[in-house]
Amino acid sequence: QVQLVESGGGLVQAGGSLRLSCAASGRIVSTYTMAWFRQGSGKEREFVAAITRSGGGTYYSDSVKGRFAISRDNAKTTVYLQMDSLKPEDTAVYYCAAGSTITVRGMNYWGQGTQVTVSS
């Protein structure tokens, strides 16, 4: 059974940093493109960042480019999202996902989400 478990969310002041982790079961991390999505209250789920199986390719939404960094540790089957210079508009539930296409519908597996709240 595939499992993705996020951790590292919390409450932080604007300008602060958080590091999210996604622990994956099996060989998910080395098999699929891994991604982070987020969903703010009353909003649709949106793409944040993704990293290819090899780790050689990373992709970011324009809203987080330059502030967030995605990385993966295939040996530890873990994916990370380092979030710096956080803004109140980054407040959302952050989801880890695994799949072939970097879209909400293209992801095959999802974690349960972790809440990130950025206060102004």
Short mmCIF file of C-alpha atoms in Angstrom, two decimals:
data_model
loop_
_atom_site.label_atom_id
_atom_site.label_comp_id
_atom_site.label_asym_id
_atom_site.label_seq_id
_atom_site.Cartn_x
_atom_site.Cartn_y
_atom_site.Cartn_z
CA GLN A 1 0.00 0.00 0.00
CA VAL A 2 1.37 3.35 -1.04
CA GLN A 3 1.63 5.95 1.68
CA LEU A 4 2.79 9.53 1.62
CA VAL A 5 3.04 11.21 5.00
CA GLU A 6 3.74 14.92 5.28
CA SER A 7 5.19 16.66 8.30
CA GLY A 8 6.78 19.97 9.23
CA GLY A 9 3.84 22.31 8.90
CA GLY A 10 2.98 24.88 11.53
CA LEU A 11 2.57 28.54 12.37
CA VAL A 12 5.27 30.99 11.35
CA GLN A 13 5.56 34.75 11.03
CA ALA A 14 5.88 36.42 7.66
CA GLY A 15 9.48 36.31 6.49
CA GLY A 16 10.15 33.09 8.34
CA SER A 17 10.97 29.61 7.10
CA LEU A 18 9.60 26.10 7.32
CA ARG A 19 10.77 22.79 5.95
CA LEU A 20 8.17 20.25 4.94
CA SER A 21 8.98 16.56 4.64
CA CYS A 22 7.15 13.83 2.80
CA ALA A 23 7.97 10.27 3.78
CA ALA A 24 7.00 7.75 1.13
CA SER A 25 6.52 4.03 1.33
CA GLY A 26 8.06 1.59 -1.09
CA ARG A 27 9.87 2.86 -4.13
CA ILE A 28 7.55 5.73 -4.86
CA VAL A 29 10.18 8.43 -4.60
CA SER A 30 12.50 6.74 -7.09
CA THR A 31 9.69 5.75 -9.44
CA TYR A 32 7.60 8.88 -9.86
CA THR A 33 7.88 12.57 -10.22
CA MET A 34 7.24 13.99 -6.77
CA ALA A 35 5.40 17.23 -6.22
CA TRP A 36 3.95 19.58 -3.66
CA PHE A 37 0.55 21.17 -4.08
CA ARG A 38 -1.35 23.47 -1.76
CA GLN A 39 -4.93 24.42 -1.13
CA GLY A 40 -5.94 27.58 0.63
CA SER A 41 -9.30 28.01 2.32
CA GLY A 42 -11.98 28.33 -0.32
CA LYS A 43 -9.49 27.92 -3.14
CA GLU A 44 -8.66 25.22 -5.63
CA ARG A 45 -5.66 22.99 -5.13
CA GLU A 46 -2.66 24.45 -6.95
CA PHE A 47 0.78 23.31 -8.01
CA VAL A 48 3.73 24.51 -5.94
CA ALA A 49 6.85 22.55 -6.88
CA ALA A 50 7.96 19.29 -8.46
CA ILE A 51 11.10 17.23 -8.88
CA THR A 52 11.82 14.49 -11.40
CA ARG A 53 12.72 10.91 -10.54
CA SER A 54 16.42 11.55 -10.97
CA GLY A 55 16.26 14.85 -9.14
CA GLY A 56 17.77 16.56 -12.14
CA GLY A 57 14.72 18.60 -12.97
CA THR A 58 12.83 20.93 -10.66
CA TYR A 59 9.81 23.05 -11.40
CA TYR A 60 8.13 25.82 -9.46
CA SER A 61 5.05 27.96 -9.67
CA ASP A 62 5.75 31.62 -10.31
CA SER A 63 4.39 32.51 -6.89
CA VAL A 64 7.08 30.54 -5.03
CA LYS A 65 10.01 30.65 -7.43
CA GLY A 66 13.11 31.96 -5.68
CA ARG A 67 11.66 31.36 -2.22
CA PHE A 68 10.93 27.62 -2.13
CA ALA A 69 13.22 24.70 -2.94
CA ILE A 70 12.24 21.10 -3.52
CA SER A 71 14.66 18.23 -3.04
CA ARG A 72 14.57 14.49 -2.68
CA ASP A 73 16.54 11.81 -0.92
CA ASN A 74 15.88 8.57 -2.73
CA ALA A 75 17.81 6.56 -0.17
CA LYS A 76 15.57 7.89 2.58
CA THR A 77 12.49 7.84 0.33
CA THR A 78 11.78 11.39 1.41
CA VAL A 79 10.96 14.58 -0.42
CA TYR A 80 11.47 17.99 1.11
CA LEU A 81 10.13 21.48 0.53
CA GLN A 82 12.22 24.26 2.00
CA MET A 83 10.10 27.37 2.27
CA ASP A 84 11.82 30.70 2.92
CA SER A 85 10.59 34.29 2.99
CA LEU A 86 7.11 33.05 3.73
CA LYS A 87 4.16 35.34 3.08
CA PRO A 88 0.63 35.30 4.49
CA GLU A 89 -0.64 34.25 1.07
CA ASP A 90 1.37 31.03 1.42
CA THR A 91 -1.08 29.93 4.11
CA ALA A 92 -2.63 26.66 2.96
CA VAL A 93 -2.74 22.93 3.46
CA TYR A 94 0.29 21.51 1.66
CA TYR A 95 0.03 18.11 0.00
CA CYS A 96 2.74 15.78 -1.17
CA ALA A 97 1.95 13.85 -4.33
CA ALA A 98 3.49 11.31 -6.68
CA GLY A 99 2.67 10.74 -10.31
CA SER A 100 3.65 11.10 -13.93
CA THR A 101 2.23 14.47 -14.89
CA ILE A 102 2.55 17.62 -12.85
CA THR A 103 -1.12 18.42 -12.57
CA VAL A 104 -3.68 17.67 -9.91
CA ARG A 105 -5.26 14.99 -12.11
CA GLY A 106 -1.88 13.63 -13.15
CA MET A 107 -0.86 12.68 -9.64
CA ASN A 108 -1.53 9.07 -8.70
CA TYR A 109 -0.92 9.26 -4.95
CA TRP A 110 -1.56 11.91 -2.32
CA GLY A 111 -0.66 12.49 1.29
CA GLN A 112 -3.10 13.70 3.91
CA GLY A 113 -1.73 17.23 3.96
CA THR A 114 -0.04 19.46 6.51
CA GLN A 115 -1.23 22.91 7.51
CA VAL A 116 1.04 25.91 7.01
CA THR A 117 -0.09 29.20 8.50
CA VAL A 118 1.84 32.41 7.95
CA SER A 119 0.91 35.33 10.17
CA SER A 120 1.44 38.94 9.14
#
